[in-house]
Amino acid sequence: MINDTISAISTALSASGVAVIRISGPSALNIAQKMFIPVGKTGVSDFEPNKMYVGEIEADGFKDYGMCVYFKAPKSFTGEDSVEFHCHGGIAITKGVLKKTLSLGARLATNGEFTKRAFLNGKLSLSSAEGLIDMINSESESGVKAGYYLYREKLTAEINAMQDDITDVLAQIDADMDFPEEDLEQTSTLAVENTLNSVVQKIDALLKTYRTGRTLKNGVRVAIVGKPNTGKSSLLNALLNYDKAIVSDVAGTTRDIVEGNLDINGVRFNFSDTAGIRESGDKVEEMGVSLSKKVLSESDVILFVLDGGFITQEDEQIYSLVKDKNLIVAINKTDKNDYKDDRADVYVSALKKHNLSQLKELLFEKSVGSGLDLNGDFLCEERHFNALLRAKEKLLSALNSIGLVTLDLLAIDVKDGWDALGEISGRTATEDIINDIFSKFCVGK
Ligand code: GDP
């Protein structure tokens, strides 16, 4: 039972129009009563829930004029009595209001504690809480959508349905245990097999969406490679529309990985412009070279840039290193050459910004794929993926041992499958898993 009251600033701490200080716990309304003087006749203790009241907010050493709203348990985000102060968004103002709540008995909330309380009070599942973090942290439309799918309990609903099916199987096994043969009745065997197979199929369908889901959440990693001076930095600048990478005529100038992000059709693309992957005698450049090899191995797509007016053996060497990867070959500097190459996917000019939209479409196609509905349901969390894999393994093991082991042994595998699924929604998650998830939140959420 949670019986203390927590408080925190729920908006970003910076000069802004409005800031929100949130209090949750049994003394929330009592604290509001001591620091809010409403305009009008209604006293704080008579506040109608979910209604904004205007008045004076007594902060630590000064006053602000703002609003207060009361959410009555259990109809609040946390499931507890909660109060929000909406004050002006100055840093000193916000801190002053928070300090006042603390002086009146609230405790400063830890990371994600409001959401953790919501979970502990049964207001949302664990995967929904994770979706919420994903949405808050996402900088792309697709990332928000992937988070929203979790947040709105869509995955939890699928998981719960699978768990219900498994519960039926467990009941069936339990019923048959009373028979002396210590084996499933023939009709039960069929029913158990069918149900377990159908759950495994549903798990497989979800597992298949993971690669795309992860891309939608984290973005696509693109490495730009090519020998020095082919125009990699220029192309990155042109794509990003600003001068982040250093452009120079001296070969080997781009020694560090220069990075940038771009939104293509709502998906985030993270670019790394690398030093050439050729060998070099220069120490600094060599560091860049080894970094490049790492970036290469971690990329989803490789953009190989050639200078159409200056193709050499070095280009061929690089090509041989990347040809088996998910590759886009771009011939650059078409403003001053008309070189044609069978391997080319696109002809561009970074200088004149020619064909950049075609290049962007290609990047999207090669990574996310065309015809993808971003509103579809995708698995995007590694934790969920791993739990589903474990559940599948246990259920397959149960399926393979029907008729070969005693019913109580069979039930153990089935129950383990049920438990693995429950980790996703939080029904069977351990305290460590729960703490780990909420520690990723910021204070105030
Ligand atoms: P990097 O070493 O591959 O990153 O190459 P840079 O982006 O530094 O470019 C090398 C040189 O090629 C610079 O002088 C650029 O201005 C020039 N350059 C890059 N792209 C183009 C292009 O599309 N057309 C022309 N004419 N020059 C380009």
Tab-separated table of C-alpha atoms and ligand atoms in Angstrom:
chain	number	residue	atom	x	y	z
A	1	MET	CA	0.000	0.000	0.000
A	2	ILE	CA	1.418	3.341	-1.041
A	3	ASN	CA	0.700	5.974	1.570
A	4	ASP	CA	3.105	8.830	0.987
A	5	THR	CA	2.544	11.803	-1.282
A	6	ILE	CA	4.947	12.652	-4.080
A	7	SER	CA	5.501	15.837	-6.008
A	8	ALA	CA	7.535	16.892	-9.046
A	9	ILE	CA	7.761	19.350	-11.907
A	10	SER	CA	6.084	17.575	-14.825
A	11	THR	CA	7.070	19.937	-17.623
A	12	ALA	CA	10.558	20.707	-18.970
A	13	LEU	CA	12.380	23.162	-16.728
A	14	SER	CA	12.908	26.218	-18.923
A	15	ALA	CA	11.399	29.633	-19.495
A	16	SER	CA	7.986	28.904	-20.973
A	17	GLY	CA	4.370	29.996	-20.892
A	18	VAL	CA	3.095	27.416	-18.447
A	19	ALA	CA	4.626	24.787	-16.178
A	20	VAL	CA	2.894	21.963	-14.345
A	21	ILE	CA	3.717	20.746	-10.838
A	22	ARG	CA	2.037	17.462	-10.041
A	23	ILE	CA	1.257	15.965	-6.618
A	24	SER	CA	-0.009	12.417	-6.070
A	25	GLY	CA	-0.947	10.627	-2.872
A	26	PRO	CA	-3.369	10.854	0.042
A	27	SER	CA	-2.309	14.377	1.131
A	28	ALA	CA	-2.497	15.942	-2.324
A	29	LEU	CA	-5.678	17.920	-1.692
A	30	ASN	CA	-4.583	18.837	1.806
A	31	ILE	CA	-1.350	20.335	0.480
A	32	ALA	CA	-3.302	22.258	-2.180
A	33	GLN	CA	-5.541	23.637	0.525
A	34	LYS	CA	-2.535	25.114	2.292
A	35	MET	CA	-1.003	26.791	-0.764
A	36	PHE	CA	-3.806	27.717	-3.131
A	37	ILE	CA	-6.268	30.564	-2.620
A	38	PRO	CA	-9.011	30.211	-5.210
A	39	VAL	CA	-10.829	33.191	-6.654
A	40	GLY	CA	-14.540	32.750	-5.948
A	41	LYS	CA	-16.439	31.023	-3.251
A	42	THR	CA	-15.433	27.364	-3.631
A	43	GLY	CA	-12.736	26.367	-1.151
A	44	VAL	CA	-10.090	23.844	-2.162
A	45	SER	CA	-11.668	21.098	-0.051
A	46	ASP	CA	-14.880	21.476	-2.062
A	47	PHE	CA	-13.176	21.399	-5.468
A	48	GLU	CA	-15.059	19.466	-8.087
A	49	PRO	CA	-12.714	16.868	-9.560
A	50	ASN	CA	-11.240	17.420	-13.056
A	51	LYS	CA	-12.135	21.119	-13.031
A	52	MET	CA	-9.638	23.955	-13.335
A	53	TYR	CA	-9.794	26.662	-10.670
A	54	VAL	CA	-8.057	30.033	-10.931
A	55	GLY	CA	-6.302	31.583	-7.958
A	56	GLU	CA	-3.155	32.508	-6.093
A	57	ILE	CA	-0.447	29.897	-5.770
A	58	GLU	CA	1.629	30.344	-2.655
A	59	ALA	CA	5.179	29.389	-3.605
A	60	ASP	CA	8.310	29.298	-1.450
A	61	GLY	CA	8.778	33.005	-0.608
A	62	PHE	CA	6.544	34.487	-3.320
A	63	LYS	CA	3.202	34.119	-5.053
A	64	ASP	CA	2.135	33.334	-8.600
A	65	TYR	CA	-1.295	33.536	-10.157
A	66	GLY	CA	-2.354	30.349	-11.917
A	67	MET	CA	-4.603	27.345	-11.854
A	68	CYS	CA	-5.218	24.241	-9.794
A	69	VAL	CA	-7.011	21.022	-10.682
A	70	TYR	CA	-7.928	18.079	-8.471
A	71	PHE	CA	-8.223	14.473	-9.708
A	72	LYS	CA	-10.047	12.236	-7.261
A	73	ALA	CA	-8.836	8.649	-6.744
A	74	PRO	CA	-9.164	6.296	-8.514
A	75	LYS	CA	-9.992	8.452	-11.541
A	76	SER	CA	-6.549	9.966	-11.992
A	77	PHE	CA	-3.454	9.032	-13.959
A	78	THR	CA	-1.835	7.383	-10.925
A	79	GLY	CA	-5.077	6.037	-9.501
A	80	GLU	CA	-4.453	8.159	-6.387
A	81	ASP	CA	-5.735	11.535	-5.273
A	82	SER	CA	-3.766	14.014	-7.371
A	83	VAL	CA	-3.422	17.748	-7.780
A	84	GLU	CA	-1.793	19.786	-10.510
A	85	PHE	CA	-0.676	23.394	-10.278
A	86	HIS	CA	-0.392	25.211	-13.579
A	87	CYS	CA	1.875	28.171	-12.874
A	88	HIS	CA	3.870	30.462	-15.153
A	89	GLY	CA	6.750	28.590	-16.713
A	90	GLY	CA	9.712	30.474	-15.248
A	91	ILE	CA	12.460	28.354	-13.745
A	92	ALA	CA	12.411	30.161	-10.374
A	93	ILE	CA	8.603	30.176	-10.265
A	94	THR	CA	8.368	26.466	-10.978
A	95	LYS	CA	11.044	25.542	-8.462
A	96	GLY	CA	9.399	27.780	-5.862
A	97	VAL	CA	6.026	26.040	-6.260
A	98	LEU	CA	7.676	22.621	-6.045
A	99	LYS	CA	9.614	23.635	-2.950
A	100	LYS	CA	6.407	24.747	-1.268
A	101	THR	CA	4.755	21.367	-1.895
A	102	LEU	CA	7.814	19.677	-0.373
A	103	SER	CA	7.730	21.926	2.684
A	104	LEU	CA	4.098	20.919	3.175
A	105	GLY	CA	4.920	17.224	3.381
A	106	ALA	CA	5.252	15.909	-0.140
A	107	ARG	CA	8.341	13.922	-1.087
A	108	LEU	CA	10.202	14.581	-4.341
A	109	ALA	CA	9.160	11.866	-6.815
A	110	THR	CA	11.819	9.539	-8.207
A	111	ASN	CA	12.223	8.816	-11.936
A	112	GLY	CA	8.961	7.660	-13.449
A	113	GLU	CA	7.323	7.311	-10.051
A	114	PHE	CA	3.956	8.710	-11.154
A	115	THR	CA	3.784	6.130	-13.958
A	116	LYS	CA	5.093	3.403	-11.666
A	117	ARG	CA	2.268	4.159	-9.236
A	118	ALA	CA	-0.193	4.076	-12.133
A	119	PHE	CA	1.137	0.599	-12.975
A	120	LEU	CA	1.075	-0.606	-9.360
A	121	ASN	CA	-2.481	0.701	-8.998
A	122	GLY	CA	-3.563	-1.214	-12.105
A	123	LYS	CA	-4.146	1.872	-14.300
A	124	LEU	CA	-1.867	0.664	-17.095
A	125	SER	CA	0.195	-2.386	-17.991
A	126	LEU	CA	3.974	-2.530	-18.045
A	127	SER	CA	4.131	-2.511	-21.842
A	128	SER	CA	1.803	0.486	-21.887
A	129	ALA	CA	4.196	2.338	-19.559
A	130	GLU	CA	7.057	1.450	-21.902
A	131	GLY	CA	5.064	2.787	-24.839
A	132	LEU	CA	4.630	6.014	-22.950
A	133	ILE	CA	8.413	6.396	-22.476
A	134	ASP	CA	8.924	5.603	-26.143
A	135	MET	CA	6.432	8.277	-27.167
A	136	ILE	CA	7.979	10.897	-24.911
A	137	ASN	CA	11.510	10.104	-26.070
A	138	SER	CA	10.692	9.781	-29.740
A	139	GLU	CA	11.740	12.448	-32.222
A	140	SER	CA	9.953	10.915	-35.204
A	141	GLU	CA	6.366	10.329	-36.197
A	142	SER	CA	6.956	6.596	-36.636
A	143	GLY	CA	8.527	6.377	-33.168
A	144	VAL	CA	5.469	8.036	-31.641
A	145	LYS	CA	3.175	5.623	-33.475
A	146	ALA	CA	5.158	2.577	-32.338
A	147	GLY	CA	4.948	3.855	-28.749
A	148	TYR	CA	1.246	4.637	-29.045
A	149	TYR	CA	0.479	1.035	-30.064
A	150	LEU	CA	1.964	-0.108	-26.751
A	151	TYR	CA	0.594	2.764	-24.714
A	152	ARG	CA	-2.986	2.072	-25.823
A	153	GLU	CA	-2.685	-1.519	-24.525
A	154	LYS	CA	-2.917	-3.113	-27.962
A	155	LEU	CA	-0.019	-5.475	-27.310
A	156	THR	CA	-1.230	-6.197	-23.792
A	157	ALA	CA	-4.640	-7.166	-25.180
A	158	GLU	CA	-3.008	-9.639	-27.572
A	159	ILE	CA	-0.855	-11.034	-24.795
A	160	ASN	CA	-3.808	-11.371	-22.413
A	161	ALA	CA	-5.788	-13.266	-25.049
A	162	MET	CA	-2.890	-15.693	-25.517
A	163	GLN	CA	-2.588	-16.138	-21.762
A	164	ASP	CA	-6.316	-16.902	-21.534
A	165	ASP	CA	-5.889	-19.647	-24.140
A	166	ILE	CA	-2.975	-21.080	-22.188
A	167	THR	CA	-5.024	-20.974	-18.988
A	168	ASP	CA	-7.619	-23.166	-20.750
A	169	VAL	CA	-4.864	-25.615	-21.631
A	170	LEU	CA	-3.680	-25.704	-18.037
A	171	ALA	CA	-7.254	-26.361	-16.861
A	172	GLN	CA	-7.561	-29.195	-19.366
A	173	ILE	CA	-4.319	-30.791	-18.176
A	174	ASP	CA	-5.407	-30.356	-14.591
A	175	ALA	CA	-8.733	-32.073	-15.252
A	176	ASP	CA	-7.034	-35.023	-16.939
A	177	MET	CA	-4.614	-35.453	-14.063
A	178	ASP	CA	-7.414	-37.156	-12.156
A	179	PHE	CA	-7.368	-40.057	-14.588
A	180	PRO	CA	-5.144	-42.968	-13.619
A	181	GLU	CA	-3.392	-43.248	-17.017
A	182	GLU	CA	-1.371	-40.109	-16.216
A	183	ASP	CA	-1.798	-39.017	-19.804
A	184	LEU	CA	-4.079	-36.685	-21.697
A	185	GLU	CA	-7.370	-38.061	-22.932
A	186	GLN	CA	-7.372	-38.348	-26.701
A	187	THR	CA	-9.829	-35.484	-27.188
A	188	SER	CA	-7.877	-33.336	-24.749
A	189	THR	CA	-4.635	-34.041	-26.600
A	190	LEU	CA	-6.123	-32.664	-29.768
A	191	ALA	CA	-7.549	-29.591	-28.067
A	192	VAL	CA	-4.299	-28.870	-26.212
A	193	GLU	CA	-2.229	-29.289	-29.381
A	194	ASN	CA	-4.523	-27.027	-31.376
A	195	THR	CA	-4.538	-24.296	-28.777
A	196	LEU	CA	-0.786	-24.339	-28.189
A	197	ASN	CA	-0.109	-24.355	-31.938
A	198	SER	CA	-2.398	-21.411	-32.448
A	199	VAL	CA	-0.671	-19.437	-29.661
A	200	VAL	CA	2.742	-20.236	-31.167
A	201	GLN	CA	1.491	-18.960	-34.526
A	202	LYS	CA	0.333	-15.710	-32.942
A	203	ILE	CA	3.713	-15.317	-31.257
A	204	ASP	CA	5.460	-15.915	-34.584
A	205	ALA	CA	3.338	-13.272	-36.285
A	206	LEU	CA	4.372	-10.751	-33.631
A	207	LEU	CA	8.045	-11.747	-33.727
A	208	LYS	CA	8.098	-11.122	-37.478
A	209	THR	CA	7.209	-7.457	-36.990
A	210	TYR	CA	10.162	-6.783	-34.697
A	211	ARG	CA	12.788	-5.812	-37.262
A	212	THR	CA	10.559	-3.157	-38.773
A	213	GLY	CA	9.224	-2.075	-35.400
A	214	ARG	CA	12.726	-1.526	-34.071
A	215	THR	CA	13.568	0.540	-37.137
A	216	LEU	CA	10.437	2.651	-36.679
A	217	LYS	CA	11.319	3.251	-33.053
A	218	ASN	CA	15.070	3.808	-33.260
A	219	GLY	CA	15.412	5.076	-36.791
A	220	VAL	CA	17.451	3.772	-39.723
A	221	ARG	CA	21.233	3.833	-39.435
A	222	VAL	CA	22.895	4.876	-42.681
A	223	ALA	CA	26.668	4.855	-43.197
A	224	ILE	CA	27.996	7.009	-46.023
A	225	VAL	CA	31.175	5.461	-47.413
A	226	GLY	CA	33.524	6.093	-50.312
A	227	LYS	CA	37.095	7.129	-50.914
A	228	PRO	CA	38.132	10.656	-49.871
A	229	ASN	CA	36.831	13.549	-51.928
A	230	THR	CA	33.948	11.784	-53.668
A	231	GLY	CA	31.581	14.252	-51.991
A	232	LYS	CA	30.283	12.293	-48.975
A	233	SER	CA	30.277	15.279	-46.630
A	234	SER	CA	28.778	17.478	-49.327
A	235	LEU	CA	26.041	14.921	-49.917
A	236	LEU	CA	25.301	14.665	-46.199
A	237	ASN	CA	25.145	18.466	-45.986
A	238	ALA	CA	22.868	18.613	-49.005
A	239	LEU	CA	20.559	15.968	-47.561
A	240	LEU	CA	20.454	17.626	-44.175
A	241	ASN	CA	20.421	21.078	-45.674
A	242	TYR	CA	23.093	22.549	-43.479
A	243	ASP	CA	26.868	22.614	-43.115
A	244	LYS	CA	27.555	20.085	-40.416
A	245	ALA	CA	30.185	17.935	-42.079
A	246	ILE	CA	33.443	19.691	-42.992
A	247	VAL	CA	33.842	19.915	-46.741
A	248	SER	CA	37.378	20.214	-48.065
A	249	ASP	CA	39.450	19.620	-51.185
A	250	VAL	CA	42.153	17.843	-49.197
A	251	ALA	CA	41.704	14.085	-49.350
A	252	GLY	CA	41.030	12.448	-45.979
A	253	THR	CA	39.636	15.536	-44.246
A	254	THR	CA	36.586	13.828	-42.765
A	255	ARG	CA	38.392	11.965	-40.052
A	256	ASP	CA	35.707	11.681	-37.439
A	257	ILE	CA	32.299	10.284	-37.936
A	258	VAL	CA	30.073	13.238	-38.726
A	259	GLU	CA	26.467	12.546	-37.927
A	260	GLY	CA	23.109	13.987	-38.735
A	261	ASN	CA	19.416	13.099	-38.642
A	262	LEU	CA	16.783	13.434	-41.289
A	263	ASP	CA	13.080	12.625	-41.387
A	264	ILE	CA	11.947	10.702	-44.479
A	265	ASN	CA	8.207	9.911	-44.683
A	266	GLY	CA	7.916	10.146	-40.883
A	267	VAL	CA	10.853	7.809	-40.184
A	268	ARG	CA	14.079	9.027	-38.652
A	269	PHE	CA	17.305	8.358	-40.563
A	270	ASN	CA	20.582	8.650	-38.656
A	271	PHE	CA	23.503	9.288	-40.988
A	272	SER	CA	27.177	8.755	-40.293
A	273	ASP	CA	29.604	10.228	-42.773
A	274	THR	CA	32.740	8.146	-42.372
A	275	ALA	CA	36.401	8.546	-43.124
A	276	GLY	CA	37.428	6.349	-46.084
A	277	ILE	CA	37.723	2.704	-45.174
A	278	ARG	CA	41.093	2.492	-46.949
A	279	GLU	CA	44.232	1.822	-44.915
A	280	SER	CA	46.247	4.898	-44.013
A	281	GLY	CA	49.561	5.830	-42.398
A	282	ASP	CA	48.086	8.812	-40.596
A	283	LYS	CA	47.338	8.069	-36.891
A	284	VAL	CA	44.339	10.380	-36.602
A	285	GLU	CA	42.904	9.164	-39.849
A	286	GLU	CA	43.440	5.560	-38.833
A	287	MET	CA	41.244	6.124	-35.813
A	288	GLY	CA	38.577	7.367	-38.153
A	289	VAL	CA	39.105	4.318	-40.358
A	290	SER	CA	38.554	1.829	-37.542
A	291	LEU	CA	35.539	3.797	-36.363
A	292	SER	CA	34.187	3.569	-39.903
A	293	LYS	CA	34.464	-0.206	-39.927
A	294	LYS	CA	32.429	-0.329	-36.718
A	295	VAL	CA	29.806	2.018	-38.167
A	296	LEU	CA	29.649	-0.167	-41.289
A	297	SER	CA	28.885	-3.303	-39.340
A	298	GLU	CA	26.169	-1.564	-37.316
A	299	SER	CA	24.391	0.109	-40.226
A	300	ASP	CA	21.049	-0.805	-41.746
A	301	VAL	CA	21.919	0.734	-45.111
A	302	ILE	CA	25.201	1.743	-46.702
A	303	LEU	CA	25.339	4.665	-49.060
A	304	PHE	CA	28.401	4.215	-51.265
A	305	VAL	CA	29.395	7.472	-52.972
A	306	LEU	CA	31.576	7.577	-56.090
A	307	ASP	CA	32.943	10.592	-57.930
A	308	GLY	CA	31.758	9.878	-61.480
A	309	GLY	CA	34.669	11.829	-62.925
A	310	PHE	CA	37.325	9.980	-60.994
A	311	ILE	CA	36.820	6.241	-60.617
A	312	THR	CA	39.903	4.397	-59.359
A	313	GLN	CA	41.059	1.070	-57.969
A	314	GLU	CA	40.323	2.385	-54.482
A	315	ASP	CA	36.614	2.578	-55.323
A	316	GLU	CA	36.717	-1.071	-56.378
A	317	GLN	CA	38.413	-2.033	-53.106
A	318	ILE	CA	35.725	-0.300	-51.094
A	319	TYR	CA	33.024	-1.799	-53.296
A	320	SER	CA	34.323	-5.297	-52.603
A	321	LEU	CA	33.975	-4.606	-48.855
A	322	VAL	CA	30.387	-3.379	-49.039
A	323	LYS	CA	28.860	-5.133	-52.032
A	324	ASP	CA	27.109	-7.813	-49.974
A	325	LYS	CA	25.505	-5.328	-47.583
A	326	ASN	CA	22.216	-3.503	-47.931
A	327	LEU	CA	23.728	-1.039	-50.374
A	328	ILE	CA	22.880	2.061	-52.384
A	329	VAL	CA	25.451	3.054	-55.003
A	330	ALA	CA	25.320	6.786	-55.714
A	331	ILE	CA	27.359	8.366	-58.507
A	332	ASN	CA	28.057	11.947	-57.477
A	333	LYS	CA	29.126	15.129	-59.292
A	334	THR	CA	26.825	14.564	-62.281
A	335	ASP	CA	27.039	18.335	-62.844
A	336	LYS	CA	30.512	17.775	-64.277
A	337	ASN	CA	30.520	14.194	-65.601
A	338	ASP	CA	28.171	11.815	-67.396
A	339	TYR	CA	29.752	8.596	-66.160
A	340	LYS	CA	27.472	5.564	-66.280
A	341	ASP	CA	27.880	2.471	-64.141
A	342	ASP	CA	25.855	-0.776	-64.125
A	343	ARG	CA	26.025	-0.887	-60.354
A	344	ALA	CA	24.584	2.604	-59.887
A	345	ASP	CA	21.253	2.984	-58.083
A	346	VAL	CA	21.120	6.747	-58.387
A	347	TYR	CA	23.002	9.622	-60.062
A	348	VAL	CA	23.256	12.763	-57.941
A	349	SER	CA	24.960	16.095	-57.613
A	350	ALA	CA	25.525	17.180	-54.037
A	351	LEU	CA	26.660	20.586	-55.289
A	352	LYS	CA	23.560	21.263	-57.418
A	353	LYS	CA	21.244	19.230	-55.142
A	354	HIS	CA	20.186	17.077	-58.086
A	355	ASN	CA	18.132	13.910	-57.538
A	356	LEU	CA	18.208	14.144	-53.763
A	357	SER	CA	14.513	13.289	-53.430
A	358	GLN	CA	15.089	10.154	-55.513
A	359	LEU	CA	17.952	9.260	-53.179
A	360	LYS	CA	15.700	9.771	-50.137
A	361	GLU	CA	13.016	7.500	-51.598
A	362	LEU	CA	15.653	4.852	-52.268
A	363	LEU	CA	16.891	5.098	-48.682
A	364	PHE	CA	13.332	4.568	-47.441
A	365	GLU	CA	12.699	1.644	-49.770
A	366	LYS	CA	15.958	-0.108	-48.873
A	367	SER	CA	15.405	0.157	-45.128
A	368	VAL	CA	11.732	0.354	-44.257
A	369	GLY	CA	10.356	-0.941	-47.557
A	370	SER	CA	7.684	0.531	-49.741
A	371	GLY	CA	4.001	-0.020	-49.079
A	372	LEU	CA	4.446	-0.179	-45.319
A	373	ASP	CA	1.544	1.032	-43.202
A	374	LEU	CA	3.100	2.996	-40.361
A	375	ASN	CA	-0.183	2.685	-38.461
A	376	GLY	CA	0.155	-1.092	-38.324
A	377	ASP	CA	1.085	-2.958	-35.166
A	378	PHE	CA	4.773	-3.573	-34.608
A	379	LEU	CA	6.854	-5.081	-31.874
A	380	CYS	CA	9.518	-2.485	-31.088
A	381	GLU	CA	10.941	-3.363	-27.666
A	382	GLU	CA	13.761	-5.866	-27.304
A	383	ARG	CA	12.377	-6.885	-23.907
A	384	HIS	CA	9.064	-7.919	-25.465
A	385	PHE	CA	10.824	-9.695	-28.310
A	386	ASN	CA	12.940	-11.752	-25.897
A	387	ALA	CA	9.967	-12.622	-23.682
A	388	LEU	CA	8.015	-13.814	-26.730
A	389	LEU	CA	10.963	-15.943	-27.855
A	390	ARG	CA	11.113	-17.583	-24.434
A	391	ALA	CA	7.359	-18.158	-24.379
A	392	LYS	CA	7.533	-19.767	-27.808
A	393	GLU	CA	10.389	-22.027	-26.744
A	394	LYS	CA	8.474	-23.259	-23.702
A	395	LEU	CA	5.247	-23.879	-25.612
A	396	LEU	CA	7.091	-25.757	-28.368
A	397	SER	CA	8.808	-27.850	-25.737
A	398	ALA	CA	5.385	-28.658	-24.243
A	399	LEU	CA	4.003	-29.564	-27.666
A	400	ASN	CA	6.913	-31.900	-28.335
A	401	SER	CA	6.563	-33.692	-25.038
A	402	ILE	CA	2.841	-34.489	-25.133
A	403	GLY	CA	2.502	-38.209	-24.547
A	404	LEU	CA	6.142	-38.547	-23.562
A	405	VAL	CA	6.160	-36.994	-20.099
A	406	THR	CA	3.834	-36.977	-17.113
A	407	LEU	CA	1.066	-34.398	-17.047
A	408	ASP	CA	2.581	-32.392	-14.214
A	409	LEU	CA	5.839	-32.044	-16.174
A	410	LEU	CA	3.879	-31.002	-19.231
A	411	ALA	CA	2.082	-28.402	-17.164
A	412	ILE	CA	5.406	-26.891	-16.038
A	413	ASP	CA	6.433	-25.989	-19.596
A	414	VAL	CA	2.996	-24.592	-20.362
A	415	LYS	CA	3.013	-22.508	-17.195
A	416	ASP	CA	6.536	-21.217	-17.971
A	417	GLY	CA	5.218	-20.078	-21.363
A	418	TRP	CA	2.367	-18.289	-19.610
A	419	ASP	CA	4.828	-16.616	-17.220
A	420	ALA	CA	7.107	-15.436	-20.033
A	421	LEU	CA	4.150	-13.768	-21.752
A	422	GLY	CA	3.106	-12.181	-18.476
A	423	GLU	CA	6.435	-10.359	-18.237
A	424	ILE	CA	5.352	-8.228	-21.177
A	425	SER	CA	2.153	-6.934	-19.619
A	426	GLY	CA	3.660	-6.983	-16.140
A	427	ARG	CA	1.451	-9.709	-14.701
A	428	THR	CA	4.519	-11.791	-13.875
A	429	ALA	CA	7.301	-9.205	-14.054
A	430	THR	CA	9.824	-9.242	-11.233
A	431	GLU	CA	10.604	-6.179	-9.155
A	432	ASP	CA	13.958	-5.837	-10.951
A	433	ILE	CA	12.285	-5.659	-14.361
A	434	ILE	CA	9.779	-3.113	-13.071
A	435	ASN	CA	12.438	-0.925	-11.434
A	436	ASP	CA	14.612	-1.074	-14.533
A	437	ILE	CA	11.775	0.119	-16.754
A	438	PHE	CA	10.761	3.048	-14.581
A	439	SER	CA	14.333	4.192	-14.010
A	440	LYS	CA	14.391	5.115	-17.716
A	441	PHE	CA	11.698	7.728	-17.164
A	442	CYS	CA	12.501	11.283	-16.183
A	443	VAL	CA	11.405	12.747	-12.858
A	444	GLY	CA	7.917	14.182	-13.112
A	445	LYS	CA	6.501	11.491	-15.404
B	1	GDP	P1	34.395	13.720	-48.975
B	1	GDP	O1	35.840	13.649	-48.684
B	1	GDP	O2	33.939	12.506	-49.720
B	1	GDP	O3	33.548	14.011	-47.791
B	1	GDP	O4	34.195	14.909	-50.034
B	1	GDP	P2	33.738	16.420	-49.790
B	1	GDP	O5	32.272	16.491	-49.527
B	1	GDP	O6	34.662	17.027	-48.811
B	1	GDP	O7	33.937	17.013	-51.236
B	1	GDP	C1	35.184	17.008	-51.877
B	1	GDP	C2	35.180	18.051	-52.945
B	1	GDP	O8	34.234	17.699	-53.965
B	1	GDP	C3	34.792	19.430	-52.439
B	1	GDP	O9	35.581	20.380	-53.099
B	1	GDP	C4	33.352	19.563	-52.876
B	1	GDP	O10	32.940	20.891	-53.084
B	1	GDP	C5	33.340	18.784	-54.177
B	1	GDP	N1	32.025	18.245	-54.513
B	1	GDP	C6	31.240	17.512	-53.706
B	1	GDP	N2	30.091	17.185	-54.359
B	1	GDP	C7	30.149	17.737	-55.572
B	1	GDP	C8	29.256	17.754	-56.712
B	1	GDP	O11	28.165	17.217	-56.716
B	1	GDP	N3	29.704	18.413	-57.807
B	1	GDP	C9	30.895	19.020	-57.850
B	1	GDP	N4	31.242	19.638	-58.973
B	1	GDP	N5	31.755	19.040	-56.817
B	1	GDP	C10	31.388	18.402	-55.676
